[in-house]
Short mmCIF file of N, CA, C and O in Angstrom, two decimals:
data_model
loop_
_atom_site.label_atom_id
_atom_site.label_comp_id
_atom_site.label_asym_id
_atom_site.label_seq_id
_atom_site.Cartn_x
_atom_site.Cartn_y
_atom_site.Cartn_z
N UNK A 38 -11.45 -35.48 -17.28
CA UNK A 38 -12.72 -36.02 -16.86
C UNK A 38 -13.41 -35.10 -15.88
O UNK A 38 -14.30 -34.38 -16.35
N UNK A 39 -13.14 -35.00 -14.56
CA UNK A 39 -13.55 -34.20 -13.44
C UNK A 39 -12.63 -33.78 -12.96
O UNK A 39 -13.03 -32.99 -12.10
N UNK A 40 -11.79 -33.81 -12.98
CA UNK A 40 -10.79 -33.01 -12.27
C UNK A 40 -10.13 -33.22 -10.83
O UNK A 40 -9.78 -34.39 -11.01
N UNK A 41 -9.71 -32.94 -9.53
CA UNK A 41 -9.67 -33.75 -8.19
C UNK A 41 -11.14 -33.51 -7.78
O UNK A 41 -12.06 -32.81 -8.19
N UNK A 42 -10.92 -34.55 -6.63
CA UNK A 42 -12.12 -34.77 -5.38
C UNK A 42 -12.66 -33.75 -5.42
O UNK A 42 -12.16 -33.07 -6.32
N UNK A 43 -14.08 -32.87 -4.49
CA UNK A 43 -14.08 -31.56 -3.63
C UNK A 43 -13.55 -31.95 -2.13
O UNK A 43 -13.66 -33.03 -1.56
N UNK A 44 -13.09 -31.00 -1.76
CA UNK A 44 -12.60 -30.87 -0.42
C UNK A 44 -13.73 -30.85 0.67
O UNK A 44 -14.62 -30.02 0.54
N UNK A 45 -13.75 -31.79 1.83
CA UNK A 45 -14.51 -31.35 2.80
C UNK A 45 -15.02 -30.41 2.87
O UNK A 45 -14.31 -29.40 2.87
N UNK A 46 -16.79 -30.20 2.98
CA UNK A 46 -17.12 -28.30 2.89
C UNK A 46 -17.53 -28.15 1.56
O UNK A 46 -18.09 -27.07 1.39
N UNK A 47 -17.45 -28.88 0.51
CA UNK A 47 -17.39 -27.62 -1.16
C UNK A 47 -18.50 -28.88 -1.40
O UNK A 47 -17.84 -29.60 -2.15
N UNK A 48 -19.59 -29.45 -1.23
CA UNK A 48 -20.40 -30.60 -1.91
C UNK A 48 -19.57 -31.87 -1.88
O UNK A 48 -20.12 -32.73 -2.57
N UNK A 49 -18.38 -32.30 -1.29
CA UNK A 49 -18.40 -33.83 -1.30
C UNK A 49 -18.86 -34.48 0.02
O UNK A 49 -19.59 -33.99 0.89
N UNK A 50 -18.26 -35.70 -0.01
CA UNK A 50 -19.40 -36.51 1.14
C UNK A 50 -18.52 -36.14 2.83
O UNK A 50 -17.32 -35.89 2.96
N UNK A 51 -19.39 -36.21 3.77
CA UNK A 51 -18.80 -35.29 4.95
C UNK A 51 -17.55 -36.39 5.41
O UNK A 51 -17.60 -37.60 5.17
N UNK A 52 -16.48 -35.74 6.10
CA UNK A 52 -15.31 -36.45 6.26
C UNK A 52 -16.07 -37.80 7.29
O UNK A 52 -17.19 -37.88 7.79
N UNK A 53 -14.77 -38.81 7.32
CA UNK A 53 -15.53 -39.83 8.25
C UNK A 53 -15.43 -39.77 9.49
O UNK A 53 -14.26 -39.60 9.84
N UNK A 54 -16.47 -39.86 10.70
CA UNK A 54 -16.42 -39.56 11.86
C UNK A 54 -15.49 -40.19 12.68
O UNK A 54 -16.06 -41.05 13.35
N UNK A 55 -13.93 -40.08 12.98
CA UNK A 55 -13.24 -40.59 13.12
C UNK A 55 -13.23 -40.43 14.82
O UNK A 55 -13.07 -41.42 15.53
N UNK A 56 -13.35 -39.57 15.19
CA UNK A 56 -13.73 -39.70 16.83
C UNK A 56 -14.48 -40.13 17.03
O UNK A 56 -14.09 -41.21 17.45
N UNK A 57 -16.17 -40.12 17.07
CA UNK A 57 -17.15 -41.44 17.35
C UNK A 57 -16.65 -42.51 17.53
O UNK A 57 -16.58 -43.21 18.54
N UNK A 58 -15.97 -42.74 15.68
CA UNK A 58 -15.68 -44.47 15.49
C UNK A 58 -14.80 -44.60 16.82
O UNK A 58 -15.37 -45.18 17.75
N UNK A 59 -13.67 -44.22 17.02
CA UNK A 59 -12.56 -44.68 18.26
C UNK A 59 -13.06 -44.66 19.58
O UNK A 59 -12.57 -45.40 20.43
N UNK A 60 -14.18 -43.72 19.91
CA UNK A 60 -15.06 -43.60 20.97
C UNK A 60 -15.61 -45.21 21.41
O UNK A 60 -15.36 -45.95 22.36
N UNK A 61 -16.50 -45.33 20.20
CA UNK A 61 -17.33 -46.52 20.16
C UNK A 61 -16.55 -47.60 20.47
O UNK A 61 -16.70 -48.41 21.38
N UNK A 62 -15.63 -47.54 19.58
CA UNK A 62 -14.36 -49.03 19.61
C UNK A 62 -13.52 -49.09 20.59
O UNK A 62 -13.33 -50.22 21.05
N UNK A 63 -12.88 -48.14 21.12
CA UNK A 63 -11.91 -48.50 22.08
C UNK A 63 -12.80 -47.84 23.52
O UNK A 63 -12.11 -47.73 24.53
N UNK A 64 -14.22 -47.42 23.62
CA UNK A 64 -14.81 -47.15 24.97
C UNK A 64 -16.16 -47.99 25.00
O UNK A 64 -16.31 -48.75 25.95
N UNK A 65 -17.03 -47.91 24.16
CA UNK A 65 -17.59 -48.88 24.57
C UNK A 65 -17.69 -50.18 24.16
O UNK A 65 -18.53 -50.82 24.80
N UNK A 66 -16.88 -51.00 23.00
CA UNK A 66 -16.32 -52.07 22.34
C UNK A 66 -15.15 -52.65 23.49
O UNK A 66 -14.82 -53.78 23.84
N UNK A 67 -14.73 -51.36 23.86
CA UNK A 67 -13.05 -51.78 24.48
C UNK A 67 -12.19 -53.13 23.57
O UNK A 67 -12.15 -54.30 23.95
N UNK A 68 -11.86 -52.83 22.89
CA UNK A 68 -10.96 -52.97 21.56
C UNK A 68 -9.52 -52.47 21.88
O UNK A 68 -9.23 -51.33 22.22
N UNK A 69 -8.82 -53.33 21.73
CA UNK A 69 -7.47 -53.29 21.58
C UNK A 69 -7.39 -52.11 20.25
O UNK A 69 -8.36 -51.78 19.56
N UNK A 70 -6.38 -51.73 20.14
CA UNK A 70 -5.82 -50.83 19.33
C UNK A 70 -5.52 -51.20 17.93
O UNK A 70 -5.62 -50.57 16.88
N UNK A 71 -4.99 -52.82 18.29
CA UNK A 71 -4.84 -53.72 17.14
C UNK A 71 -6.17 -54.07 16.59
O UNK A 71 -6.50 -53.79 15.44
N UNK A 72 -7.01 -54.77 17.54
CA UNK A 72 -8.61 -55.20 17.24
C UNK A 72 -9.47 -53.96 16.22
O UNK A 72 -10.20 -54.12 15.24
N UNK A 73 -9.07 -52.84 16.86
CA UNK A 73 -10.08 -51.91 16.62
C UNK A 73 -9.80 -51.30 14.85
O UNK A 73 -10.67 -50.98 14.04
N UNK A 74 -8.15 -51.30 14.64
CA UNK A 74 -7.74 -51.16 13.54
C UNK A 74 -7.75 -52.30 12.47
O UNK A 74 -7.46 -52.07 11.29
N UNK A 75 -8.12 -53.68 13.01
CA UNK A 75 -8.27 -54.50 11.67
C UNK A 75 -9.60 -54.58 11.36
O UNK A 75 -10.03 -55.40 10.53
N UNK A 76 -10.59 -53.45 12.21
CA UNK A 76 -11.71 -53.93 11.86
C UNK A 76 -12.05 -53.36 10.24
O UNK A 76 -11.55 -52.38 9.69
N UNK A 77 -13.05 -54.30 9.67
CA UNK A 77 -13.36 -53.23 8.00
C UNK A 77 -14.22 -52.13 8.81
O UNK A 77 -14.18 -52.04 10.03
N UNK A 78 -15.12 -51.18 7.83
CA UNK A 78 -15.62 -50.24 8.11
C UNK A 78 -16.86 -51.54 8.63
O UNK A 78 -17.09 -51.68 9.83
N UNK A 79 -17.46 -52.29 7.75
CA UNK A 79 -18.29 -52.69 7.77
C UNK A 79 -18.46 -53.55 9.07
O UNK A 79 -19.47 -53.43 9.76
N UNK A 80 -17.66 -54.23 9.34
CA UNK A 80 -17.63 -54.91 10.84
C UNK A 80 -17.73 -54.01 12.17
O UNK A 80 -18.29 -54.23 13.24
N UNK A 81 -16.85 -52.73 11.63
CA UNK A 81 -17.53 -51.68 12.84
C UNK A 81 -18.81 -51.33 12.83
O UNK A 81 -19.32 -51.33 13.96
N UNK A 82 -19.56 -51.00 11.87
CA UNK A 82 -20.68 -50.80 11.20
C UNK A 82 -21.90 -52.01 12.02
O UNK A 82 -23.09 -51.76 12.19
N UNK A 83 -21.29 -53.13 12.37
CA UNK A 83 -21.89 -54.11 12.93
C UNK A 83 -22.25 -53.89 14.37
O UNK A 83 -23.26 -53.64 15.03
N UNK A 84 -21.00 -54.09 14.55
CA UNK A 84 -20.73 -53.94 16.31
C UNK A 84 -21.45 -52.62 16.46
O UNK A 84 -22.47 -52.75 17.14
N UNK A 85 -21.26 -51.58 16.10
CA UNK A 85 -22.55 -50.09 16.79
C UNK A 85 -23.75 -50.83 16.25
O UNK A 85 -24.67 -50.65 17.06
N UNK A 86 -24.04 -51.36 15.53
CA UNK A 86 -25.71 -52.14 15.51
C UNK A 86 -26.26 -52.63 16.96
O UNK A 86 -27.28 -52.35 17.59
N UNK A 87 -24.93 -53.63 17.27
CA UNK A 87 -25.63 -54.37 18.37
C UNK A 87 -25.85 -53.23 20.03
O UNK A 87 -26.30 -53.51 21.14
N UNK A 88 -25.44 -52.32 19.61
CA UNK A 88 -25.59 -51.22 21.01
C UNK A 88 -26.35 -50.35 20.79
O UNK A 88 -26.95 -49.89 21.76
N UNK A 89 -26.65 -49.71 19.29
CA UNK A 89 -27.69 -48.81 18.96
C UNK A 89 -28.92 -49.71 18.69
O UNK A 89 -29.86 -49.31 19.39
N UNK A 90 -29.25 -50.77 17.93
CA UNK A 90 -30.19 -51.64 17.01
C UNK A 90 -30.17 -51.14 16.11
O UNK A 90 -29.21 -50.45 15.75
N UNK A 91 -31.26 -51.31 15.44
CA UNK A 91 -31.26 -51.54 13.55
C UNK A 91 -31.58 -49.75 13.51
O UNK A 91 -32.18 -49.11 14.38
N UNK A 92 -31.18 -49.39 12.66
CA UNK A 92 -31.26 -47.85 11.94
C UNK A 92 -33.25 -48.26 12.08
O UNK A 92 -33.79 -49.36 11.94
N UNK A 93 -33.82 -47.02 12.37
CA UNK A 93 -34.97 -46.58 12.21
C UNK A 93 -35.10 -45.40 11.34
O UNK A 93 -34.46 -44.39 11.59
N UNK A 94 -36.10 -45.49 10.09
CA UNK A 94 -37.09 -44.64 9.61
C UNK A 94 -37.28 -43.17 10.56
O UNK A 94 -37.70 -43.23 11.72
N UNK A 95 -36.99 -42.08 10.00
CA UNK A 95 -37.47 -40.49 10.66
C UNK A 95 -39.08 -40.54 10.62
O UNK A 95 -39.91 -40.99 9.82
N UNK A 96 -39.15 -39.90 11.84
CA UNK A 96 -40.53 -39.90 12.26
C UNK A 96 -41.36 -38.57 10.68
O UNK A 96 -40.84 -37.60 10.12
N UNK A 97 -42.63 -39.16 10.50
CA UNK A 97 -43.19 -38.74 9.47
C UNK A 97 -44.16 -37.68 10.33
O UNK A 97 -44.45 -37.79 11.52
N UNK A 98 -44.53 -36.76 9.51
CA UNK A 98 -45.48 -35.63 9.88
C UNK A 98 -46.41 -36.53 10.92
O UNK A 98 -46.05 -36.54 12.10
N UNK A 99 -47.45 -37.17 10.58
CA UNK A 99 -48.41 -38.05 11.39
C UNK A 99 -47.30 -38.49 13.20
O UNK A 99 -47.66 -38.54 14.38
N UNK A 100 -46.21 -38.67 12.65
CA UNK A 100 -45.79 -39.38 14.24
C UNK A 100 -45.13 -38.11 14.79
O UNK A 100 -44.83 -38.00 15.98
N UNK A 101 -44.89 -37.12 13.85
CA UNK A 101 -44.78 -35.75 14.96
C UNK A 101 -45.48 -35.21 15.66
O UNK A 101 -45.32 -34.74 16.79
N UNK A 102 -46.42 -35.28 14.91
CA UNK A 102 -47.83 -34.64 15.41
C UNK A 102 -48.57 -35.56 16.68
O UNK A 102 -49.45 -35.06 17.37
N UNK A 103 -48.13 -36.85 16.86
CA UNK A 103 -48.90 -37.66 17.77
C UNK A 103 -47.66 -37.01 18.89
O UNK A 103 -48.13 -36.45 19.88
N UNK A 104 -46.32 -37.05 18.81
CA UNK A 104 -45.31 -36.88 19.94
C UNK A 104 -45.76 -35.55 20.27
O UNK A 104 -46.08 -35.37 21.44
N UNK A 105 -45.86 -34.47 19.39
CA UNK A 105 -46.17 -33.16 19.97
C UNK A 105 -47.29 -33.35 20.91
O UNK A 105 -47.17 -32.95 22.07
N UNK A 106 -48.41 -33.95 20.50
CA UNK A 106 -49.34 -33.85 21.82
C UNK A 106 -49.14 -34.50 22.85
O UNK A 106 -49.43 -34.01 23.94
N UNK A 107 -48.63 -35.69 22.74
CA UNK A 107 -48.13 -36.18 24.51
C UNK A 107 -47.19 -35.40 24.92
O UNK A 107 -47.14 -35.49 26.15
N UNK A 108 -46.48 -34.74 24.56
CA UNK A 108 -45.55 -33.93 25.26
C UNK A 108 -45.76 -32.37 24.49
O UNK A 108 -45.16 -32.11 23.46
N UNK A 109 -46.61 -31.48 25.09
CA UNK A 109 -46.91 -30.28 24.73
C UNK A 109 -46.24 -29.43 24.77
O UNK A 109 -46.61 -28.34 24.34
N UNK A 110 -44.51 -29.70 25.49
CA UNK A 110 -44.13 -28.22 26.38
C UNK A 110 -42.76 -28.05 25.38
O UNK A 110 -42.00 -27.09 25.53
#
């Protein structure tokens, strides 16, 4: 069919940020070790919601161009 995976680096999807995640969970979650490991991806996925908020849209040409002029330097 395809043959194995690609390896980190060669076009597959980037490894998972495994320091962040433990950052997030056991420093600013403060999560037990146990807590932090039964979480799914998706429940972690939650909990950084409520400290970041909702994913935002990249600013479009028009809202670069408004930030470049309030801040010129």
């Amino acid at each position: 069919m395809g043959g194995p995976p690609p390896l980190p680096g060669e076009g597959g999807p980037p490894p998972f940020p495994w320091e962040a995640a433990m950052a997030l969970g056991f420093g600013r979650l403060r999560l037990s070790s146990r807590a932090f490991w039964a979480l799914t991806p998706r429940e972690l996925a939650a909990a950084l919601r409520a400290f970041a908020g909702p994913a935002r849209a990249p600013l479009d040409q028009a809202g670069l161009t408004a930030l470049m002029s309030r801040f010129p330097d």
